[in-house]
Amino acid sequence: MPRTTKVECPGCPPIRALTFDVLGLVKVIEARSKQGGVPKVVERWGDPDSSRCVLAASINDRKSDPLLAVARKSGSVEVLSPLTGDLRVSITNSTHPDLRPEDDAIVGLHMFKKHIREASSRSCTLLTCTTKGHASMRSVEVPKSPQDSNSSDSPMTWNVCAAGNILCSKVDGNEDYALFGGKGVELNVWDLNTCTKNWTAKSPAKNSLDIFTPTWFTSVTFLSNDDHRKIVAGTNSHQVRLYDISSQRRPVISIDFRESAIKSITEDLDGNTVYAGTGSGDLAAFDMRTGKLLGCFLGKCSGSIRSVARHPELPVLASCGLDSYLRFWDVKSRQLLSAVFLKQHLSTVLLDSNFNDEELASTAEDLPSNKAHDEDDTLDEDVEEMPVKRKKSSKERNPTKKLKPKKRSKKLEGNDFDA
Amino acid sequence: MGGKRKKSEMGEEDDSNGNGKRRSVDVDDENNQKKSGSKGQQLLPSTIKNKEKRSAVHAKLKQQKKLEKRKRAKTRDAVEKRALELGEEPPPKMIPRTIENTRELDETICKPDDEELFAGNDADEFCSVLKRECTPKILITTCRFNSTRGPAFISELLTVIPNAHYFKRGTYDLKKIVEYARTKDFTSLIVVHTNRREPDALLIIGLPDGPTAHFKLSKLVLRKDIKNHGNPTSHEPELVLTNFTTRLGHRIGRLIQSLFPQSPNFHGRRVVTFHNQRDFIFFRHHRYIFESKEMKQSDSKKGKDTKDGNGSQEKMVARLQECGPRFTLKLISLQHGTFDSKSGEYEWVHKAEMDTSRRRFFL
C-alpha cells in the first residue's frame, strides 16, 4: 500500500540562517516556535544578477554590531549588516590588476572576530584567498553609512602556492593560523601573525597497486576550536583524512566514503565529530578518534552539498547545495527537521547564533523559577545601548533558550524509539 | 483466534478430541457471524485464517461489490438519459482519480509569476542559445563500441536535429571530446550509448559549461519499423515540450530546447515533441497538415439533423503522420558542469530512497 500522507517533519528550534546563492541574493530564513518551528524566508536582500554570484561568506556574530562579509564573483568583497542587509563597505580585491576577477576568483573569506594590530574598534579584519593562491589580510574601516569614505590600510599579501588551484581555506578558532589546500596543492598551515608557513602535508604513499592518487583537496576544517594541530580534510577522491601536525606529515586516518567527491566538511563542538557532504548529496557524520562512520543523514537530498553549518549552541545542522534546498537536521538522531526550497543553487549557509525568539523569551520570563533573568534583562538593555542595536536580546538569556531545544531533541529521540 | 481455539482445546482435553475441536469451531463460527452481523463490513477476509472460509467470504464480498457497482452505473446512466430526454444539462461527469492528479504536493513547481525564476533563466547556461544570440550547433558521437542500431539511430537523429554533426568516437576520452567541441563552438554534445547493439542511454552535455544530463533510453523504434511513416524534410522543426513543471523539469526542458533552433520554419510543418508523463519523456516526430475537408462522412451522419442545403460544410482538420524515431527517456542524473563522473557535482541524482511513493514526480 503506498503511503498516502506526507511524512511530517518535526520542525526545528528557533533558528536564523542566511543563505547565499548564485544570483547574488542573500536570503534570511527564520524558524520561530510560534509557527511550529517551520522555517520561512523572511527577507531577501539584493537583486538577481549572475555577476554578483556569491563565492564565499563569513559572519562575525558578536552581540553588538555584528558584521557579514560576502565575496562576489565580480571580485569585490562586501561587508553587510546581517540584521538589516545594509551595505556597509565594499572593497575590490584586486591584488593583481592584470588578472581578471573571473580567472582569479575568491575561494576563501574569513572575517576575524578579534581585533588585530590595535585597529580601531570600528574596523574589521578580512582574510581573503583566491584560486591562484593570493592571500591577503586587510583591515577595513566600517563607517556608519556607506557614503562615508573608507580608509583601509595597505593589505598584507602573500602567495600561498606556486602552482595549482586553491579550493579551500580555513582559519582556526583562535584565529592565529590559516589553512589552505586545493587541486595540486598540499595542505599548508600559515601563522597569521608572522605570515610564515608552519607546516605542509605530504601526500600519502602509493597504494598496493602502485597507483598514486593526485592531490586534490576540496574542503578542509580544524577538528576542534582551540586546537590548531588537528586538521580534517575532504578530498576529491572521496576520502576524509585526519592530519595531526604534531605527529606526522602524512594523514593519520583516512576514511573512504561512497563514490563522489567530498564537497564540504564541518566540525562539531565536541572536538571529535565531523560532518561531510558529498557531490551527490550524501551527508554523513564521522568520529575522527576511531575513523568510523557514525551515520548518514537521510532525507531525499539529491544535489551536491556545498555548505554545512553547525549551530554553536543548539543541536542543529544546516546544509545547502545545488538542489536549492536548505535543510535542518537534528545532530543526535540525524533526522531531517525541515527543509526550505530557495529556488536558486545555493553556495553558502551561515547560522546566526544570537537569534532569539521573542515569544520564547517571554514564556521563559513567565516561569517563576527564572527570576534571576529579570536582573539580567537590565544588563541586556545596557548592551543594547550600543550604536547598532540588535533586535533580539542577547546571550544572557541563553540558559533559558537552551531549555526548550533540549526538550525538543529529547522528544525527537522518543519519536525515534516509537518508530 | 488461533489462541482462542487452543484454549478451548486445552479446556476440553477430557472430552474426546474430535468433539472438542468441532465444538470450538462452532463457537468460532458463531463469533464470526455475530461480528459480521453487528459490524457489517468490518470483518476483513484477510483476518480469517481458514483458507476455505476466507475465500468464501472474499468471494461474497467481491460479488456484493460488483453488484453495487453495476447498480450505480445503471442509475447514473438512467439519470443521464433522462436529462437528455428532458433537454436538461446532464450531470457533470466524474473525474477518475489518477496517479497524476493525486500527485504529491511539490513546492518546486514553477509558477508563472515567479520573478526569481526568470532572473535565474536569464543567468543560466542556455540563455545565449535561447535568446538567439548564437545558433545551436550539435556534435553527436557514440560510445566506443557501436554497431547495428546505434548508427541507424544516429542517422535518424541527424535528420531530426538541424545543424547536427556526427563525429566518430574513436578512442578519445569524453573529456577530450568536450574540450574539442568547446573550441569548435559547438553548443551541445550528445553521446549515444549502446549496450549489446541496442542504444540504451543518452548523454546531453551543454557547452561550454552547461549541465550534463544522463538519460536512460528505452522503447526505441526506428523509422523503418513505424507503419506508414513519413520522411522528414530539412526544415527547422517546431518543438513541443509538455509537462515540464518543476524547477528540475524546467531546467531539463531548457536543455532540450537549446538543442533546436529557436526559429522554426512553419512551411516544413514538422513538429518534434518531448512529452513528459510521470517522469518519462516521450519523444515523437511528426509531420502535420491542415486540410479543409468537405465533410462527407459527417454529412452522412449529421445529414438527418442538419439539412443545411450547402452540403459541403468546410472544416479544418489536422492530420498527423509520424516520421520516426520514437523513444522514451528517463532522467538518471543532472550534473553541474560538463561531463566529469569522478569529481562532478550533481544537481540531481536519482536515488532509491526517493522511490517511496508512486505519486511523487520530479520533472
Short mmCIF file of N, CA, C and O in Angstrom, two decimals, chain A residues 29-142:
data_model
loop_
_atom_site.label_atom_id
_atom_site.label_comp_id
_atom_site.label_asym_id
_atom_site.label_seq_id
_atom_site.Cartn_x
_atom_site.Cartn_y
_atom_site.Cartn_z
N ILE A 29 16.36 33.12 6.55
CA ILE A 29 15.36 32.12 6.90
C ILE A 29 15.24 32.07 8.40
O ILE A 29 16.25 31.95 9.10
N GLU A 30 14.04 32.20 8.88
CA GLU A 30 13.83 32.15 10.33
C GLU A 30 12.80 31.10 10.66
O GLU A 30 11.80 30.97 9.96
N ALA A 31 13.06 30.40 11.73
CA ALA A 31 12.06 29.47 12.27
C ALA A 31 11.73 29.96 13.67
O ALA A 31 12.62 30.24 14.45
N ARG A 32 10.46 30.10 13.94
CA ARG A 32 10.05 30.53 15.27
C ARG A 32 9.15 29.46 15.87
O ARG A 32 8.42 28.79 15.16
N SER A 33 9.21 29.37 17.17
CA SER A 33 8.39 28.33 17.80
C SER A 33 6.91 28.68 17.70
O SER A 33 6.06 27.82 17.81
N LYS A 34 6.61 29.97 17.47
CA LYS A 34 5.22 30.38 17.35
C LYS A 34 4.56 29.71 16.14
O LYS A 34 3.41 29.33 16.17
N GLN A 35 5.33 29.57 15.07
CA GLN A 35 4.78 28.98 13.86
C GLN A 35 5.01 27.47 13.81
O GLN A 35 4.98 26.87 12.74
N GLY A 36 5.29 26.90 14.94
CA GLY A 36 5.51 25.46 14.96
C GLY A 36 6.86 25.05 14.41
O GLY A 36 7.04 23.93 13.99
N GLY A 37 7.79 25.98 14.43
CA GLY A 37 9.15 25.64 14.01
C GLY A 37 9.29 25.42 12.53
O GLY A 37 10.20 24.74 12.09
N VAL A 38 8.39 26.01 11.73
CA VAL A 38 8.51 25.87 10.28
C VAL A 38 9.35 27.04 9.78
O VAL A 38 8.97 28.19 9.93
N PRO A 39 10.51 26.76 9.21
CA PRO A 39 11.35 27.87 8.74
C PRO A 39 10.76 28.54 7.50
O PRO A 39 10.19 27.87 6.64
N LYS A 40 10.89 29.85 7.47
CA LYS A 40 10.35 30.60 6.34
C LYS A 40 11.34 31.65 5.91
O LYS A 40 12.13 32.13 6.71
N VAL A 41 11.26 31.99 4.63
CA VAL A 41 12.10 33.08 4.13
C VAL A 41 11.46 34.37 4.59
O VAL A 41 10.31 34.66 4.27
N VAL A 42 12.19 35.14 5.40
CA VAL A 42 11.61 36.38 5.88
C VAL A 42 12.12 37.59 5.10
O VAL A 42 11.41 38.57 4.96
N GLU A 43 13.34 37.49 4.60
CA GLU A 43 13.87 38.65 3.87
C GLU A 43 14.71 38.18 2.71
O GLU A 43 15.27 37.09 2.74
N ARG A 44 14.80 39.04 1.71
CA ARG A 44 15.66 38.78 0.56
C ARG A 44 16.40 40.06 0.25
O ARG A 44 15.79 41.08 0.03
N TRP A 45 17.71 39.98 0.27
CA TRP A 45 18.50 41.18 0.01
C TRP A 45 19.18 41.07 -1.33
O TRP A 45 19.71 40.04 -1.69
N GLY A 46 19.20 42.15 -2.05
CA GLY A 46 19.93 42.22 -3.32
C GLY A 46 19.04 41.89 -4.49
O GLY A 46 17.96 41.32 -4.34
N ASP A 47 19.51 42.25 -5.67
CA ASP A 47 18.78 41.96 -6.90
C ASP A 47 19.48 40.83 -7.63
O ASP A 47 20.69 40.70 -7.56
N PRO A 48 18.70 40.01 -8.34
CA PRO A 48 19.33 38.89 -9.04
C PRO A 48 20.27 39.37 -10.14
O PRO A 48 19.88 40.16 -11.00
N ASP A 49 21.49 38.95 -10.08
CA ASP A 49 22.50 39.33 -11.07
C ASP A 49 23.60 38.29 -10.99
O ASP A 49 24.20 38.08 -9.94
N SER A 50 23.82 37.59 -12.12
CA SER A 50 24.74 36.46 -12.06
C SER A 50 26.18 36.89 -11.83
O SER A 50 26.99 36.10 -11.35
N SER A 51 26.53 38.14 -12.14
CA SER A 51 27.91 38.55 -11.91
C SER A 51 28.17 38.80 -10.44
O SER A 51 29.31 38.93 -10.01
N ARG A 52 27.08 38.90 -9.67
CA ARG A 52 27.25 39.11 -8.24
C ARG A 52 27.17 37.80 -7.46
O ARG A 52 26.98 37.80 -6.24
N CYS A 53 27.29 36.69 -8.18
CA CYS A 53 27.27 35.36 -7.57
C CYS A 53 28.17 35.29 -6.34
O CYS A 53 29.31 35.71 -6.38
N VAL A 54 27.62 34.77 -5.26
CA VAL A 54 28.38 34.74 -4.01
C VAL A 54 29.30 33.52 -4.01
O VAL A 54 28.87 32.41 -4.26
N LEU A 55 30.58 33.75 -3.75
CA LEU A 55 31.54 32.65 -3.73
C LEU A 55 31.86 32.21 -2.32
O LEU A 55 32.08 31.04 -2.07
N ALA A 56 31.93 33.16 -1.42
CA ALA A 56 32.25 32.81 -0.04
C ALA A 56 31.63 33.85 0.86
O ALA A 56 31.38 34.98 0.46
N ALA A 57 31.38 33.46 2.09
CA ALA A 57 30.80 34.39 3.05
C ALA A 57 31.30 34.04 4.42
O ALA A 57 31.66 32.90 4.71
N SER A 58 31.36 35.05 5.27
CA SER A 58 31.79 34.82 6.64
C SER A 58 31.05 35.79 7.53
O SER A 58 30.76 36.92 7.14
N ILE A 59 30.75 35.35 8.74
CA ILE A 59 29.97 36.18 9.65
C ILE A 59 30.74 36.36 10.95
O ILE A 59 31.46 35.48 11.40
N ASN A 60 30.61 37.56 11.50
CA ASN A 60 31.12 37.82 12.84
C ASN A 60 29.91 38.11 13.69
O ASN A 60 29.43 39.24 13.74
N ASP A 61 29.36 37.09 14.33
CA ASP A 61 28.09 37.29 15.02
C ASP A 61 28.29 37.62 16.49
O ASP A 61 27.83 36.93 17.37
N ARG A 62 29.00 38.70 16.70
CA ARG A 62 29.11 39.20 18.08
C ARG A 62 27.77 39.84 18.45
O ARG A 62 26.95 40.12 17.59
N LYS A 63 27.66 40.12 19.75
CA LYS A 63 26.34 40.56 20.22
C LYS A 63 26.01 41.96 19.73
O LYS A 63 24.89 42.26 19.36
N SER A 64 27.01 42.84 19.76
CA SER A 64 26.72 44.19 19.30
C SER A 64 27.41 44.41 17.97
O SER A 64 28.55 43.99 17.77
N ASP A 65 26.70 45.04 17.09
CA ASP A 65 27.24 45.39 15.78
C ASP A 65 27.83 44.18 15.04
O ASP A 65 29.01 44.14 14.73
N PRO A 66 27.01 43.19 14.77
CA PRO A 66 27.52 42.04 14.01
C PRO A 66 27.78 42.44 12.55
O PRO A 66 27.15 43.37 12.04
N LEU A 67 28.68 41.73 11.93
CA LEU A 67 29.03 42.05 10.54
C LEU A 67 29.05 40.78 9.71
O LEU A 67 29.25 39.68 10.24
N LEU A 68 28.86 40.95 8.43
CA LEU A 68 28.80 39.84 7.50
C LEU A 68 29.64 40.21 6.28
O LEU A 68 29.45 41.29 5.71
N ALA A 69 30.57 39.36 5.91
CA ALA A 69 31.39 39.64 4.73
C ALA A 69 31.01 38.67 3.62
O ALA A 69 30.80 37.48 3.87
N VAL A 70 30.86 39.20 2.41
CA VAL A 70 30.42 38.40 1.27
C VAL A 70 31.37 38.65 0.10
O VAL A 70 31.61 39.79 -0.26
N ALA A 71 31.91 37.57 -0.46
CA ALA A 71 32.79 37.71 -1.62
C ALA A 71 31.99 37.41 -2.88
O ALA A 71 31.33 36.38 -2.96
N ARG A 72 32.04 38.32 -3.83
CA ARG A 72 31.27 38.17 -5.06
C ARG A 72 32.15 37.69 -6.20
O ARG A 72 33.37 37.80 -6.15
N LYS A 73 31.47 37.22 -7.25
CA LYS A 73 32.20 36.73 -8.42
C LYS A 73 32.93 37.86 -9.12
O LYS A 73 33.96 37.66 -9.76
N SER A 74 32.38 39.07 -9.04
CA SER A 74 33.00 40.20 -9.71
C SER A 74 34.29 40.64 -9.04
O SER A 74 34.92 41.60 -9.47
N GLY A 75 34.67 39.98 -7.98
CA GLY A 75 35.94 40.29 -7.34
C GLY A 75 35.84 41.26 -6.19
O GLY A 75 36.85 41.65 -5.62
N SER A 76 34.63 41.66 -5.83
CA SER A 76 34.50 42.59 -4.72
C SER A 76 34.11 41.86 -3.45
O SER A 76 33.50 40.79 -3.49
N VAL A 77 34.50 42.43 -2.35
CA VAL A 77 34.11 41.90 -1.05
C VAL A 77 33.24 42.94 -0.39
O VAL A 77 33.61 44.11 -0.32
N GLU A 78 32.07 42.52 0.03
CA GLU A 78 31.16 43.47 0.64
C GLU A 78 30.97 43.13 2.10
O GLU A 78 30.91 41.97 2.47
N VAL A 79 30.89 44.18 2.91
CA VAL A 79 30.60 43.99 4.32
C VAL A 79 29.18 44.48 4.55
O VAL A 79 28.85 45.61 4.24
N LEU A 80 28.34 43.58 5.03
CA LEU A 80 26.93 43.90 5.24
C LEU A 80 26.60 43.80 6.72
O LEU A 80 27.37 43.28 7.51
N SER A 81 25.45 44.30 7.03
CA SER A 81 24.93 44.07 8.36
C SER A 81 24.03 42.85 8.30
O SER A 81 23.09 42.82 7.51
N PRO A 82 24.28 41.83 9.08
CA PRO A 82 23.45 40.62 8.98
C PRO A 82 22.04 40.80 9.55
O PRO A 82 21.23 39.89 9.47
N LEU A 83 21.77 41.94 10.17
CA LEU A 83 20.43 42.14 10.73
C LEU A 83 19.52 42.83 9.73
O LEU A 83 18.35 42.51 9.62
N THR A 84 20.06 43.80 9.00
CA THR A 84 19.22 44.55 8.09
C THR A 84 19.60 44.35 6.64
O THR A 84 18.82 44.66 5.75
N GLY A 85 20.80 43.87 6.37
CA GLY A 85 21.24 43.69 5.00
C GLY A 85 21.80 44.93 4.37
O GLY A 85 22.04 44.97 3.16
N ASP A 86 21.99 45.98 5.17
CA ASP A 86 22.55 47.23 4.62
C ASP A 86 24.01 47.03 4.26
O ASP A 86 24.77 46.40 5.00
N LEU A 87 24.38 47.63 3.15
CA LEU A 87 25.77 47.56 2.71
C LEU A 87 26.58 48.54 3.55
O LEU A 87 26.25 49.71 3.65
N ARG A 88 27.62 48.05 4.16
CA ARG A 88 28.45 48.93 4.98
C ARG A 88 29.68 49.38 4.20
O ARG A 88 29.94 50.55 4.06
N VAL A 89 30.43 48.43 3.69
CA VAL A 89 31.63 48.77 2.93
C VAL A 89 31.72 47.82 1.75
O VAL A 89 31.30 46.67 1.84
N SER A 90 32.26 48.30 0.67
CA SER A 90 32.55 47.41 -0.46
C SER A 90 33.99 47.68 -0.90
O SER A 90 34.38 48.82 -1.13
N ILE A 91 34.77 46.62 -0.97
CA ILE A 91 36.15 46.79 -1.41
C ILE A 91 36.39 45.86 -2.58
O ILE A 91 35.77 44.81 -2.70
N THR A 92 37.30 46.25 -3.45
CA THR A 92 37.65 45.36 -4.56
C THR A 92 38.93 44.64 -4.19
O THR A 92 39.87 45.23 -3.68
N ASN A 93 38.91 43.37 -4.47
CA ASN A 93 40.02 42.53 -4.07
C ASN A 93 40.92 42.31 -5.28
O ASN A 93 40.96 41.25 -5.86
N SER A 94 41.58 43.35 -5.72
CA SER A 94 42.43 43.20 -6.91
C SER A 94 43.88 43.31 -6.49
O SER A 94 44.44 44.40 -6.38
N THR A 95 44.44 42.16 -6.22
CA THR A 95 45.84 42.16 -5.85
C THR A 95 46.72 42.28 -7.09
O THR A 95 47.76 42.91 -7.07
N HIS A 96 46.24 41.68 -8.17
CA HIS A 96 47.00 41.74 -9.41
C HIS A 96 46.11 42.33 -10.48
O HIS A 96 45.16 41.68 -10.93
N PRO A 97 46.39 43.54 -10.89
CA PRO A 97 45.49 44.20 -11.86
C PRO A 97 45.45 43.53 -13.22
O PRO A 97 44.49 43.69 -13.95
N ASP A 98 46.47 42.73 -13.55
CA ASP A 98 46.48 42.09 -14.87
C ASP A 98 45.58 40.86 -14.91
O ASP A 98 45.29 40.33 -15.98
N LEU A 99 45.14 40.40 -13.74
CA LEU A 99 44.27 39.22 -13.71
C LEU A 99 42.82 39.68 -13.64
O LEU A 99 42.47 40.53 -12.83
N ARG A 100 41.99 39.07 -14.47
CA ARG A 100 40.57 39.38 -14.38
C ARG A 100 39.98 38.69 -13.16
O ARG A 100 40.45 37.62 -12.77
N PRO A 101 38.95 39.27 -12.56
CA PRO A 101 38.39 38.62 -11.36
C PRO A 101 37.80 37.26 -11.67
O PRO A 101 37.73 36.41 -10.78
N GLU A 102 37.40 37.01 -12.93
CA GLU A 102 36.82 35.70 -13.26
C GLU A 102 37.88 34.61 -13.19
O GLU A 102 37.60 33.47 -12.84
N ASP A 103 39.13 35.00 -13.55
CA ASP A 103 40.19 34.00 -13.56
C ASP A 103 40.74 33.74 -12.17
O ASP A 103 41.33 32.70 -11.91
N ASP A 104 40.58 34.71 -11.33
CA ASP A 104 41.19 34.59 -10.01
C ASP A 104 40.12 34.79 -8.94
O ASP A 104 40.14 35.76 -8.20
N ALA A 105 39.17 33.88 -8.93
CA ALA A 105 38.03 34.03 -8.04
C ALA A 105 38.43 33.83 -6.58
O ALA A 105 39.36 33.08 -6.28
N ILE A 106 37.71 34.50 -5.73
CA ILE A 106 37.95 34.33 -4.30
C ILE A 106 37.37 32.99 -3.87
O ILE A 106 36.23 32.65 -4.20
N VAL A 107 38.14 32.20 -3.17
CA VAL A 107 37.62 30.92 -2.69
C VAL A 107 37.46 30.90 -1.18
O VAL A 107 36.65 30.17 -0.65
N GLY A 108 38.28 31.68 -0.51
CA GLY A 108 38.20 31.67 0.94
C GLY A 108 38.05 33.07 1.48
O GLY A 108 38.66 34.02 0.98
N LEU A 109 37.19 33.20 2.47
CA LEU A 109 36.98 34.51 3.08
C LEU A 109 36.78 34.27 4.56
O LEU A 109 36.04 33.39 4.96
N HIS A 110 37.47 35.05 5.35
CA HIS A 110 37.25 34.93 6.79
C HIS A 110 37.23 36.30 7.41
O HIS A 110 38.07 37.15 7.11
N MET A 111 36.26 36.52 8.26
CA MET A 111 36.19 37.77 8.99
C MET A 111 36.62 37.50 10.42
O MET A 111 36.08 36.62 11.08
N PHE A 112 37.61 38.24 10.85
CA PHE A 112 38.18 37.96 12.17
C PHE A 112 37.25 38.47 13.26
O PHE A 112 36.68 39.56 13.16
N LYS A 113 37.17 37.67 14.29
CA LYS A 113 36.31 38.05 15.41
C LYS A 113 37.08 38.90 16.40
O LYS A 113 36.54 39.74 17.08
N LYS A 114 38.39 38.68 16.50
CA LYS A 114 39.18 39.51 17.42
C LYS A 114 39.86 40.60 16.61
O LYS A 114 39.99 40.53 15.39
N HIS A 115 40.30 41.60 17.30
CA HIS A 115 40.95 42.71 16.60
C HIS A 115 42.44 42.46 16.51
O HIS A 115 43.07 41.99 17.46
N ILE A 116 42.95 42.79 15.36
CA ILE A 116 44.36 42.54 15.13
C ILE A 116 45.06 43.88 14.94
O ILE A 116 44.52 44.82 14.35
N ARG A 117 46.25 43.96 15.44
CA ARG A 117 47.11 45.11 15.24
C ARG A 117 46.49 46.41 15.73
O ARG A 117 46.47 47.42 15.04
N GLU A 118 45.95 46.37 16.88
CA GLU A 118 45.44 47.57 17.57
C GLU A 118 44.60 48.47 16.66
O GLU A 118 44.69 49.69 16.69
N ALA A 119 43.83 47.85 15.82
CA ALA A 119 42.98 48.65 14.95
C ALA A 119 41.85 49.25 15.76
O ALA A 119 41.54 48.79 16.87
N SER A 120 41.24 50.27 15.21
CA SER A 120 40.16 50.93 15.94
C SER A 120 38.97 49.98 16.04
O SER A 120 38.85 49.02 15.29
N SER A 121 38.09 50.28 16.94
CA SER A 121 37.00 49.34 17.22
C SER A 121 36.01 49.28 16.06
O SER A 121 35.24 48.35 15.94
N ARG A 122 36.03 50.29 15.21
CA ARG A 122 35.06 50.31 14.11
C ARG A 122 35.58 49.60 12.86
O ARG A 122 35.02 49.74 11.79
N SER A 123 36.67 48.90 12.98
CA SER A 123 37.20 48.26 11.79
C SER A 123 37.03 46.75 11.90
O SER A 123 36.81 46.21 12.98
N CYS A 124 37.13 46.10 10.75
CA CYS A 124 37.11 44.65 10.78
C CYS A 124 38.25 44.14 9.92
O CYS A 124 38.70 44.83 9.00
N THR A 125 38.73 42.98 10.25
CA THR A 125 39.85 42.42 9.51
C THR A 125 39.36 41.27 8.66
O THR A 125 38.58 40.44 9.13
N LEU A 126 39.80 41.25 7.42
CA LEU A 126 39.34 40.22 6.49
C LEU A 126 40.53 39.48 5.92
O LEU A 126 41.54 40.08 5.58
N LEU A 127 40.39 38.19 5.83
CA LEU A 127 41.39 37.37 5.14
C LEU A 127 40.72 36.81 3.89
O LEU A 127 39.69 36.17 3.98
N THR A 128 41.30 37.10 2.74
CA THR A 128 40.75 36.53 1.51
C THR A 128 41.82 35.70 0.84
O THR A 128 43.01 35.95 1.00
N CYS A 129 41.37 34.72 0.09
CA CYS A 129 42.31 33.89 -0.64
C CYS A 129 41.69 33.58 -1.99
O CYS A 129 40.51 33.28 -2.09
N THR A 130 42.48 33.69 -3.04
CA THR A 130 41.95 33.46 -4.38
C THR A 130 42.41 32.12 -4.92
O THR A 130 43.25 31.44 -4.31
N THR A 131 41.86 31.75 -6.05
CA THR A 131 42.18 30.45 -6.66
C THR A 131 43.66 30.31 -6.94
O THR A 131 44.24 29.24 -6.77
N LYS A 132 44.27 31.40 -7.38
CA LYS A 132 45.68 31.33 -7.74
C LYS A 132 46.60 31.37 -6.53
O LYS A 132 47.82 31.34 -6.66
N GLY A 133 46.03 31.49 -5.36
CA GLY A 133 46.85 31.44 -4.16
C GLY A 133 47.28 32.78 -3.61
O GLY A 133 48.20 32.85 -2.81
N HIS A 134 46.64 33.86 -4.05
CA HIS A 134 46.97 35.16 -3.48
C HIS A 134 46.14 35.36 -2.22
O HIS A 134 44.95 35.59 -2.30
N ALA A 135 46.80 35.28 -1.09
CA ALA A 135 46.10 35.51 0.16
C ALA A 135 46.39 36.94 0.59
O ALA A 135 47.49 37.45 0.38
N SER A 136 45.39 37.57 1.16
CA SER A 136 45.63 38.92 1.65
C SER A 136 44.81 39.14 2.91
O SER A 136 43.71 38.62 3.06
N MET A 137 45.41 39.90 3.80
CA MET A 137 44.75 40.20 5.06
C MET A 137 44.70 41.70 5.19
O MET A 137 45.71 42.38 5.02
N ARG A 138 43.56 42.24 5.43
CA ARG A 138 43.46 43.70 5.50
C ARG A 138 42.43 44.11 6.54
O ARG A 138 41.50 43.36 6.83
N SER A 139 42.65 45.29 7.05
CA SER A 139 41.68 45.86 7.97
C SER A 139 40.86 46.89 7.21
O SER A 139 41.40 47.66 6.43
N VAL A 140 39.59 46.86 7.44
CA VAL A 140 38.71 47.79 6.75
C VAL A 140 37.97 48.60 7.79
O VAL A 140 37.44 48.05 8.76
N GLU A 141 37.98 49.89 7.58
CA GLU A 141 37.23 50.78 8.47
C GLU A 141 35.77 50.69 8.09
O GLU A 141 35.41 50.87 6.93
N VAL A 142 34.92 50.38 9.03
CA VAL A 142 33.50 50.29 8.72
C VAL A 142 32.84 51.59 9.12
O VAL A 142 32.72 51.89 10.31
#
